Amino acid sequence: MIDVTMIVRGDAPIGTIAPRLYGHFAEHLGRCCYDGLWVGTERRDIPQRNGFRLDVLEALRALPVPLLRWPGGCYADHYHWRDGIGPADERPRRLGMSCGLQVLDDNSLGTHEFLWLCAQLGAEPYLAGNVGSGTPQELCDWVEYCNSAVPTTLARMRAANGHPEPFGVRLWGVGNENWGCGGNYDAPTYAREYVRYATMLRHVDPSAELVICGHTDEWNAELLATVGRHINLIDHLSIHHYWTHGGPETEFSEQEYYALLAEAASTEAFVERTAAIIADATGGQHRIGIALDEWGVWHPEARLWGPGDVPRREPLTYEQAGTLRDALAAAVALEGFHRQCQQLTLANLAQVVNVLHAPVMTDGARMWLTPTYHALRLHRPHLGATALPVQLEHGATLPDGQPAVSATASRTGEGLAVTLINRHISEEARVLVRCGDAPESAAGQILTSASPRDTNSADEPDRVAPAELAVAPDGPGAWRVELPPHSLATIVLRAA
Ligand code: AHR
């Protein structure tokens, strides 16, 4: 049994946990957009509204999804937005291309459909523009089509297609992974391309928030140095972090279990290094947020590259089994997001349905929620709250020196929320949470299972599901909980 005391430091707020940190990502890749979100209006076997699956819509609404990035990914740098507007039967059929997959894309899920989905979910849209095979004019036109209140030809086209009011899309990505699939640029060449795009985009919509495509520390430093005196054209710098060192998706060893959690924890260091590079480049004169607009676990069964001597699933679908371990890894990363909420301005888990680290999976008419869905849902009380530091008084450490039990806390006008992770694979933990104030009520929820290898599936959708957790008072402002091994829990403490 591990004994731990956690002290929530209400006197040292870190900042606001922007709902944008809980964003998601929908790419036209595999069965994420088509089949996962969109089944079309003609489908009779799956209940849908306006072409979107109702079961998935409801699950995502409850998650929640405050931000949704679309249409890629690598797909974005092949995407021509005009293909996806107007009468569905007149839309061109194109090669849908991302990550080596080539599929027939009938463009039935286009701009209006995606923005309708966002409105239904209460999600802010984040559109990724095409640099690799597009032009500054094409992207300017998309911004004008979506956002112009002036009755231009494009704005009138938008009205004719059913949306007279501007959509008001604020977040625009200027390409995606332009160091690789988005055109294989070198940093200085892409930097100059970015300046050209951003200059023109700002003319069309000065309120647009523009995201430049980052990569490694070296790329980021060179990129910002080349943008130089035009640095105020950047609002956010995009970085991606996939965890790839955890061995097989389900049959992992104990060592691989810890390796994945350690890799998830290293996401924070990447954000910190990126923040230092930004501070260096701007001299503190201009604020650039960090957009971690793709993150999560990418198991070897679902990729063509990277470590892991594990047979790839054939055909490659980018789908993987999501275990409790993946959910714990997501929670480990979220602790870092909260601590870095001053620098990290948005984040998008990759991807929202069926593909990679998905919270929701579908198979025909069946749908189930992965352990990661439940982990995210346990973090709901933190959205929009003030992040507070948590001090660990004592406790065991893992083989890599990380604390066995960790936590994140936040405060709203209604009270405190503390999310705890017992990362230890086999030891239980007894945790005393001290929060200074003397809240009167406490409620807890826990996510665990017999094994961290457990998953949910169409046949067993509730194998890993949240349950009530007993939270016992232990003197003024102190509460005690018991956490089984490999578990995650949120306790909500209220004044009355
Ligand atoms: O999320 C899958 C792919 O990963 C995206 O298309 C790309 O941006 C990244 O390499």
Coordinates of C-alpha atoms and ligand atoms in Angstrom, one line a residue:
M1 CA 0.0 0.0 0.0
I2 CA 1.3 3.4 -1.0
D3 CA 0.6 6.3 1.4
V4 CA 0.4 9.7 0.0
T5 CA -0.5 13.2 1.1
M6 CA -1.5 15.8 -1.5
I7 CA -1.7 19.4 -0.7
V8 CA -3.8 21.6 -3.0
R9 CA -2.2 25.1 -3.1
G10 CA -5.2 27.4 -3.3
D11 CA -2.9 30.4 -2.7
A12 CA -0.9 30.0 -5.9
P13 CA -3.3 29.8 -8.9
I14 CA -1.5 28.9 -12.2
G15 CA -4.1 30.2 -14.7
T16 CA -7.3 29.3 -16.4
I17 CA -7.7 25.9 -17.9
A18 CA -9.1 27.0 -21.3
P19 CA -11.8 24.7 -22.7
R20 CA -9.7 24.8 -25.9
L21 CA -7.2 22.5 -24.1
Y22 CA -9.9 19.8 -24.3
G23 CA -10.2 20.0 -28.1
H24 CA -10.5 17.1 -30.6
F25 CA -9.5 16.3 -34.1
A26 CA -11.5 14.9 -37.0
E27 CA -9.6 14.0 -40.1
H28 CA -10.8 12.5 -43.3
L29 CA -8.6 9.4 -42.5
G30 CA -9.9 5.9 -42.3
R31 CA -13.3 5.8 -40.6
C32 CA -13.0 8.9 -38.6
C33 CA -15.1 11.4 -40.6
Y34 CA -16.8 9.0 -43.0
D35 CA -18.6 6.2 -41.1
G36 CA -17.5 7.4 -37.7
L37 CA -19.1 10.9 -37.7
W38 CA -20.9 11.0 -41.0
V39 CA -23.1 8.3 -42.5
G40 CA -25.0 10.5 -44.9
T41 CA -28.6 11.4 -45.1
E42 CA -29.7 8.3 -47.0
R43 CA -28.6 5.7 -44.5
R44 CA -31.5 3.9 -42.9
D45 CA -29.8 1.3 -40.6
I46 CA -28.1 4.0 -38.4
P47 CA -30.1 6.8 -36.8
Q48 CA -28.7 10.1 -38.1
R49 CA -29.4 13.8 -38.1
N50 CA -28.3 15.8 -41.1
G51 CA -26.1 12.9 -42.0
F52 CA -24.2 12.6 -38.7
R53 CA -24.7 9.5 -36.5
L54 CA -27.0 10.4 -33.6
D55 CA -25.3 8.0 -31.1
V56 CA -21.9 9.6 -31.8
L57 CA -23.3 13.1 -31.6
E58 CA -24.8 12.4 -28.2
A59 CA -21.7 10.8 -26.8
L60 CA -19.5 13.7 -28.0
R61 CA -22.0 16.3 -26.7
A62 CA -21.7 14.7 -23.3
L63 CA -17.9 14.5 -23.4
P64 CA -17.8 17.6 -24.1
V65 CA -16.0 18.7 -27.3
P66 CA -15.2 22.4 -26.9
L67 CA -13.0 22.6 -30.0
L68 CA -12.8 20.5 -33.2
R69 CA -10.1 20.6 -35.8
W70 CA -10.8 19.6 -39.4
P71 CA -10.3 18.4 -42.2
G72 CA -6.7 17.2 -41.4
G73 CA -4.0 16.4 -40.7
C74 CA -2.1 15.5 -43.9
Y75 CA -5.5 15.5 -45.6
A76 CA -5.7 19.3 -45.2
D77 CA -2.9 19.9 -47.7
H78 CA -4.8 18.1 -50.4
Y79 CA -8.1 19.5 -49.6
H80 CA -9.8 22.1 -51.8
W81 CA -12.7 23.6 -49.9
R82 CA -14.8 24.4 -53.0
D83 CA -15.2 20.7 -53.5
G84 CA -17.3 20.4 -50.4
I85 CA -19.9 23.1 -50.8
G86 CA -23.1 23.2 -52.9
P87 CA -25.6 20.4 -53.8
A88 CA -24.1 17.1 -52.6
D89 CA -24.8 15.3 -55.9
E90 CA -22.8 18.0 -57.8
R91 CA -19.7 17.7 -55.6
P92 CA -16.6 16.2 -57.3
R93 CA -15.3 12.8 -56.3
R94 CA -11.6 13.1 -55.4
L95 CA -8.8 11.0 -54.2
G96 CA -9.0 11.4 -50.4
M97 CA -5.3 11.3 -49.4
S98 CA -3.7 11.2 -45.9
C99 CA -1.0 9.1 -44.4
G100 CA -0.6 6.8 -47.4
L101 CA -4.3 5.9 -47.7
Q102 CA -6.1 6.7 -50.9
V103 CA -9.8 6.5 -50.8
L104 CA -12.7 7.7 -52.9
D105 CA -13.9 11.0 -51.3
D106 CA -17.3 12.2 -52.5
N107 CA -17.0 15.4 -50.5
S108 CA -20.4 14.9 -48.8
L109 CA -19.0 16.1 -45.5
G110 CA -17.9 19.7 -46.4
T111 CA -17.7 23.1 -44.8
H112 CA -21.4 23.6 -44.0
E113 CA -21.8 20.0 -42.7
F114 CA -18.7 20.3 -40.5
L115 CA -19.7 23.7 -39.1
W116 CA -23.3 22.4 -38.4
L117 CA -21.7 19.5 -36.5
C118 CA -19.7 22.0 -34.4
A119 CA -22.8 24.0 -33.6
Q120 CA -24.6 20.9 -32.5
L121 CA -21.7 19.9 -30.3
G122 CA -21.1 23.4 -28.9
A123 CA -17.6 23.1 -30.4
E124 CA -15.5 25.9 -31.7
P125 CA -14.3 25.1 -35.2
Y126 CA -10.6 25.1 -36.1
L127 CA -10.0 24.8 -39.8
A128 CA -6.7 23.6 -41.2
G129 CA -5.9 25.3 -44.5
N130 CA -4.1 23.9 -47.6
V131 CA -0.5 25.1 -48.2
G132 CA 1.0 21.9 -49.8
S133 CA -1.3 21.9 -52.9
G134 CA -3.2 25.2 -52.4
T135 CA -2.6 28.9 -52.8
P136 CA -2.9 31.9 -50.5
Q137 CA -5.8 33.0 -52.6
E138 CA -7.7 29.7 -52.1
L139 CA -7.3 30.0 -48.4
C140 CA -8.2 33.7 -48.4
D141 CA -11.3 32.7 -50.3
W142 CA -12.2 30.0 -47.7
V143 CA -11.9 32.6 -44.9
E144 CA -14.0 35.1 -46.9
Y145 CA -16.6 32.5 -47.6
C146 CA -16.9 31.5 -44.0
N147 CA -16.5 34.9 -42.3
S148 CA -17.3 37.8 -44.5
A149 CA -20.3 40.0 -43.5
V150 CA -19.8 42.1 -46.6
P151 CA -22.1 40.7 -49.4
T152 CA -19.3 39.6 -51.7
T153 CA -19.9 36.9 -54.3
L154 CA -18.4 34.4 -51.9
A155 CA -20.6 35.5 -49.0
R156 CA -23.6 35.3 -51.2
M157 CA -22.6 31.8 -52.2
R158 CA -22.5 30.9 -48.5
A159 CA -26.0 32.4 -48.1
A160 CA -27.2 30.5 -51.2
N161 CA -25.9 27.3 -49.6
G162 CA -27.9 27.9 -46.5
H163 CA -26.0 30.2 -44.2
P164 CA -26.6 33.9 -44.6
E165 CA -24.9 34.8 -41.4
P166 CA -21.1 34.6 -41.3
F167 CA -19.8 31.5 -39.5
G168 CA -17.2 33.5 -37.7
V169 CA -14.5 30.8 -37.7
R170 CA -11.6 32.3 -35.7
L171 CA -8.9 29.5 -35.8
W172 CA -7.1 28.9 -39.0
G173 CA -4.1 26.6 -39.5
V174 CA -1.7 27.6 -42.3
G175 CA -1.0 24.1 -43.5
N176 CA -0.2 20.9 -41.5
E177 CA 3.1 19.2 -40.9
N178 CA 4.6 21.2 -43.7
W179 CA 8.0 19.7 -42.8
G180 CA 6.6 16.4 -44.0
C181 CA 3.3 15.5 -45.6
G182 CA 2.4 19.1 -46.1
G183 CA 5.0 19.7 -48.8
N184 CA 8.4 18.6 -47.3
Y185 CA 9.5 22.2 -46.8
D186 CA 12.6 23.3 -44.9
A187 CA 11.9 25.7 -42.0
P188 CA 13.1 28.9 -43.7
T189 CA 11.1 28.2 -46.9
Y190 CA 7.9 27.4 -45.0
A191 CA 8.5 30.5 -42.8
R192 CA 8.5 32.7 -45.9
E193 CA 5.5 31.0 -47.3
Y194 CA 3.7 31.4 -43.9
V195 CA 4.4 35.2 -43.9
R196 CA 2.9 35.5 -47.4
Y197 CA -0.2 33.5 -46.5
A198 CA -0.7 35.2 -43.1
T199 CA -0.3 38.7 -44.5
M200 CA -3.1 38.0 -47.1
L201 CA -5.3 36.2 -44.6
R202 CA -5.1 39.1 -42.1
H203 CA -6.4 41.5 -44.8
V204 CA -9.4 39.3 -45.3
D205 CA -10.2 38.8 -41.6
P206 CA -8.0 40.7 -39.1
S207 CA -9.7 38.9 -36.3
A208 CA -8.6 35.4 -37.5
E209 CA -6.2 33.6 -35.2
L210 CA -3.5 32.1 -37.3
V211 CA -1.5 28.9 -36.5
I212 CA 2.0 28.3 -37.9
C213 CA 3.2 24.8 -38.3
G214 CA 5.9 23.9 -35.9
H215 CA 7.9 20.6 -35.5
T216 CA 11.1 19.9 -33.5
D217 CA 12.9 22.4 -31.3
E218 CA 15.4 23.0 -34.2
W219 CA 12.7 23.6 -36.7
N220 CA 10.8 25.9 -34.4
A221 CA 13.8 28.1 -33.6
E222 CA 14.7 28.4 -37.3
L223 CA 11.1 29.0 -38.2
L224 CA 10.6 31.9 -35.8
A225 CA 14.0 33.4 -36.6
T226 CA 13.1 33.5 -40.3
V227 CA 9.6 35.0 -39.6
G228 CA 11.7 37.6 -37.8
R229 CA 10.1 41.1 -37.8
H230 CA 6.8 39.6 -39.0
I231 CA 6.4 37.6 -35.8
N232 CA 3.2 39.4 -34.9
L233 CA 1.5 37.5 -37.8
I234 CA 1.6 34.4 -35.6
D235 CA -1.0 33.7 -32.9
H236 CA -0.3 30.0 -32.2
L237 CA 2.6 27.7 -33.0
S238 CA 1.4 24.1 -33.7
I239 CA 3.3 21.1 -32.4
H240 CA 2.4 17.4 -32.5
H241 CA 3.2 14.7 -30.0
Y242 CA 2.4 11.1 -30.5
W243 CA 3.5 8.5 -28.0
T244 CA 5.0 5.5 -29.8
H245 CA 7.2 3.7 -27.3
G246 CA 4.6 1.7 -25.3
G247 CA 4.9 -1.6 -27.2
P248 CA 1.8 -3.5 -28.4
E249 CA -1.6 -1.9 -27.9
T250 CA -2.9 -4.6 -25.5
E251 CA -0.3 -7.3 -24.8
F252 CA 2.3 -4.9 -23.4
S253 CA 4.8 -5.8 -20.6
E254 CA 5.0 -4.0 -17.3
Q255 CA 8.1 -2.1 -18.6
E256 CA 6.1 -1.0 -21.7
Y257 CA 3.2 0.1 -19.4
Y258 CA 5.5 2.5 -17.6
A259 CA 7.3 3.5 -20.8
L260 CA 4.0 4.8 -22.3
L261 CA 3.1 6.7 -19.1
A262 CA 6.6 8.3 -19.1
E263 CA 6.3 9.3 -22.8
A264 CA 2.9 10.9 -22.0
A265 CA 4.5 12.8 -19.2
S266 CA 7.3 14.0 -21.5
T267 CA 4.6 16.0 -23.5
E268 CA 4.9 18.7 -20.8
A269 CA 8.6 19.0 -21.3
F270 CA 8.0 19.5 -25.1
V271 CA 5.6 22.3 -24.3
E272 CA 8.1 23.9 -21.9
R273 CA 10.9 23.7 -24.5
T274 CA 8.6 25.2 -27.1
A275 CA 7.6 28.0 -24.8
A276 CA 11.3 28.8 -24.1
I277 CA 12.0 28.9 -27.9
I278 CA 9.0 31.3 -28.3
A279 CA 10.2 33.5 -25.5
D280 CA 13.6 33.7 -27.0
A281 CA 12.2 34.6 -30.4
T282 CA 9.7 37.2 -29.3
G283 CA 11.7 38.7 -26.4
G284 CA 8.4 38.7 -24.6
Q285 CA 7.1 41.4 -27.0
H286 CA 4.4 39.3 -28.7
R287 CA 2.3 36.5 -27.3
I288 CA 2.4 33.2 -29.3
G289 CA 0.4 30.4 -27.8
I290 CA 1.3 26.8 -28.2
A291 CA -1.2 24.7 -30.2
L292 CA -0.7 21.0 -29.5
D293 CA -3.1 20.2 -32.2
E294 CA -2.4 16.5 -32.5
W295 CA -1.6 14.4 -29.4
G296 CA -2.1 10.9 -28.1
V297 CA -0.9 7.4 -28.3
W298 CA -0.2 5.8 -31.7
H299 CA 0.4 2.1 -31.3
P300 CA 2.7 0.1 -33.7
E301 CA -0.3 -2.0 -35.0
A302 CA -1.7 1.2 -36.5
R303 CA 1.3 2.8 -38.1
L304 CA 3.9 2.4 -40.9
W305 CA 6.8 3.9 -39.0
G306 CA 8.4 4.3 -35.6
P307 CA 9.5 1.8 -32.9
G308 CA 7.9 -1.4 -31.8
D309 CA 8.6 -4.8 -33.2
V310 CA 4.9 -5.6 -33.5
P311 CA 3.1 -6.8 -36.7
R312 CA 1.1 -4.1 -38.2
R313 CA -2.7 -4.7 -38.6
E314 CA -3.5 -5.4 -42.3
P315 CA -5.0 -3.6 -44.0
L316 CA -3.8 -0.5 -42.2
T317 CA -6.8 1.4 -40.9
Y318 CA -5.2 3.6 -38.2
E319 CA -7.6 2.0 -35.8
Q320 CA -6.3 0.6 -32.5
A321 CA -7.7 -0.9 -29.3
G322 CA -7.9 1.7 -26.6
T323 CA -7.0 0.2 -23.2
L324 CA -7.2 1.6 -19.6
R325 CA -3.4 2.2 -20.0
D326 CA -4.1 4.7 -22.8
A327 CA -6.7 6.5 -20.7
L328 CA -4.2 6.8 -17.8
A329 CA -1.6 8.1 -20.3
A330 CA -4.1 10.7 -21.5
A331 CA -4.7 11.8 -17.9
V332 CA -0.9 12.0 -17.2
A333 CA -0.7 14.4 -20.2
L334 CA -3.7 16.5 -19.0
E335 CA -1.9 17.1 -15.7
G336 CA 0.8 18.7 -17.7
F337 CA -1.7 20.7 -19.8
H338 CA -3.1 22.2 -16.6
R339 CA 0.3 23.1 -15.3
Q340 CA 1.2 24.7 -18.7
C341 CA -2.1 26.4 -19.2
Q342 CA -0.5 29.8 -19.5
Q343 CA 1.6 28.7 -22.5
L344 CA -0.5 26.0 -24.0
T345 CA -3.5 27.7 -25.8
L346 CA -5.2 24.7 -27.4
A347 CA -4.8 21.0 -27.8
N348 CA -6.5 18.4 -29.9
L349 CA -6.6 14.7 -29.1
A350 CA -6.0 12.6 -32.3
Q351 CA -8.6 11.6 -33.4
V352 CA -12.2 11.9 -32.3
V353 CA -13.8 8.7 -33.6
N354 CA -12.4 5.3 -34.7
V355 CA -8.9 6.5 -35.6
L356 CA -5.8 6.4 -33.2
H357 CA -6.5 7.5 -29.6
A358 CA -10.2 7.7 -30.2
P359 CA -12.7 8.3 -27.3
V360 CA -15.5 6.8 -29.4
M361 CA -15.5 3.7 -31.6
T362 CA -18.1 2.4 -34.0
D363 CA -18.8 -0.8 -35.9
G364 CA -21.8 -0.7 -38.2
A365 CA -24.7 0.4 -36.1
R366 CA -22.9 -0.3 -32.8
M367 CA -21.0 2.4 -30.9
W368 CA -18.9 2.2 -27.7
L369 CA -16.9 4.5 -25.5
T370 CA -13.2 3.8 -24.9
P371 CA -11.6 4.1 -21.4
T372 CA -10.1 7.4 -22.7
Y373 CA -13.6 8.8 -23.2
H374 CA -14.3 8.1 -19.5
A375 CA -11.0 9.6 -18.4
L376 CA -11.8 12.8 -20.4
R377 CA -15.2 12.9 -18.9
L378 CA -13.8 12.7 -15.4
H379 CA -11.9 15.9 -16.2
R380 CA -15.0 17.8 -17.0
P381 CA -15.0 19.8 -13.8
H382 CA -11.6 21.3 -14.8
L383 CA -12.8 22.9 -18.0
G384 CA -12.7 26.7 -17.6
A385 CA -11.6 26.4 -14.0
T386 CA -8.5 27.9 -12.4
A387 CA -5.6 25.4 -12.2
L388 CA -4.0 25.1 -8.8
P389 CA -0.6 23.5 -8.0
V390 CA -0.7 20.2 -6.1
Q391 CA 2.2 19.4 -3.7
L392 CA 3.1 15.8 -3.1
E393 CA 4.2 15.3 0.5
H394 CA 5.5 11.8 0.3
G395 CA 4.8 8.6 -1.5
A396 CA 6.4 5.9 -3.7
T397 CA 8.1 6.4 -7.0
L398 CA 7.9 4.3 -10.2
P399 CA 10.9 2.6 -11.8
D400 CA 11.6 5.7 -13.8
G401 CA 11.6 8.0 -10.7
Q402 CA 8.1 9.5 -11.5
P403 CA 5.7 9.7 -8.5
A404 CA 3.4 6.7 -8.3
V405 CA 0.5 8.9 -7.4
S406 CA 0.0 12.3 -9.1
A407 CA -2.8 14.8 -9.2
T408 CA -4.1 18.0 -10.8
A409 CA -6.5 20.4 -9.1
S410 CA -8.7 23.3 -10.1
R411 CA -11.1 25.8 -8.5
T412 CA -14.3 27.4 -9.7
G413 CA -16.8 29.5 -7.8
E414 CA -18.6 26.3 -6.8
G415 CA -15.6 24.5 -5.2
L416 CA -12.6 22.4 -6.0
A417 CA -12.0 19.4 -8.3
V418 CA -9.0 17.1 -7.8
T419 CA -8.1 14.4 -10.3
L420 CA -5.7 11.7 -9.0
I421 CA -3.9 9.0 -10.8
N422 CA -2.4 5.9 -9.2
R423 CA 0.1 5.1 -11.9
H424 CA 1.4 2.0 -10.1
I425 CA 0.6 -1.1 -12.0
S426 CA 0.1 -3.4 -9.0
E427 CA 0.1 -1.3 -5.7
E428 CA -2.9 0.3 -4.1
A429 CA -2.6 3.8 -2.7
R430 CA -4.2 5.5 0.2
V431 CA -4.3 9.3 -0.4
L432 CA -5.0 12.1 2.0
V433 CA -6.0 15.3 0.1
R434 CA -5.6 18.5 2.0
C435 CA -7.2 21.6 0.5
G436 CA -7.0 24.3 3.1
D437 CA -10.6 25.3 2.8
A438 CA -13.2 23.3 4.7
P439 CA -15.7 22.1 1.9
E440 CA -18.8 20.4 3.2
S441 CA -19.5 17.9 0.6
A442 CA -17.4 15.5 -1.5
A443 CA -18.2 13.2 -4.3
G444 CA -15.9 10.9 -6.2
Q445 CA -15.7 8.9 -9.3
I446 CA -13.1 6.3 -10.2
L447 CA -12.0 4.6 -13.5
T448 CA -10.2 1.3 -13.2
S449 CA -10.4 -2.3 -14.2
A450 CA -8.8 -5.7 -13.3
S451 CA -6.0 -5.1 -15.8
P452 CA -4.5 -2.0 -17.5
R453 CA -4.8 -4.0 -20.7
D454 CA -8.6 -4.0 -20.5
T455 CA -10.5 -2.4 -23.3
N456 CA -14.1 -1.9 -24.2
S457 CA -15.6 -3.3 -27.4
A458 CA -18.8 -3.6 -29.3
D459 CA -19.5 -6.9 -27.4
E460 CA -18.3 -5.6 -24.0
P461 CA -18.9 -1.9 -24.1
D462 CA -18.8 -1.4 -20.3
R463 CA -15.8 -3.5 -19.3
V464 CA -13.9 -0.3 -18.3
A465 CA -16.4 2.2 -16.9
P466 CA -16.5 4.8 -14.2
A467 CA -17.9 4.0 -10.7
E468 CA -18.6 5.9 -7.5
L469 CA -15.6 6.4 -5.2
A470 CA -16.0 6.7 -1.4
V471 CA -14.5 10.0 -0.2
A472 CA -14.1 10.1 3.6
P473 CA -13.6 13.3 5.7
D474 CA -10.4 13.3 7.7
G475 CA -10.4 16.5 9.7
P476 CA -11.0 20.1 8.5
G477 CA -10.2 20.5 4.8
A478 CA -8.9 17.0 4.5
W479 CA -10.3 14.0 2.6
R480 CA -9.2 10.4 2.3
V481 CA -9.6 8.1 -0.7
E482 CA -8.3 4.7 -1.6
L483 CA -7.1 4.1 -5.2
P484 CA -6.7 0.7 -6.6
P485 CA -3.6 0.1 -8.9
H486 CA -3.7 1.6 -12.4
S487 CA -6.7 3.9 -11.6
L488 CA -7.8 7.4 -12.1
A489 CA -10.3 9.3 -9.9
T490 CA -11.9 12.8 -9.7
I491 CA -13.2 14.2 -6.4
V492 CA -15.4 17.2 -6.4
L493 CA -15.5 19.2 -3.2
R494 CA -18.2 21.8 -2.7
A495 CA -18.9 24.4 -0.1
A496 CA -22.4 23.4 0.6
Ligands
AHR1 O1 -3.4 11.9 -37.2 C1 -2.8 11.2 -38.2 C2 -1.7 12.0 -38.9 O2 -0.7 12.2 -38.1 C3 -2.1 13.3 -39.4 O3 -2.7 13.3 -40.6 C4 -0.8 14.0 -39.5 O4 -0.9 15.4 -39.3 C5 0.1 13.3 -38.5 O5 1.3 12.9 -39.0

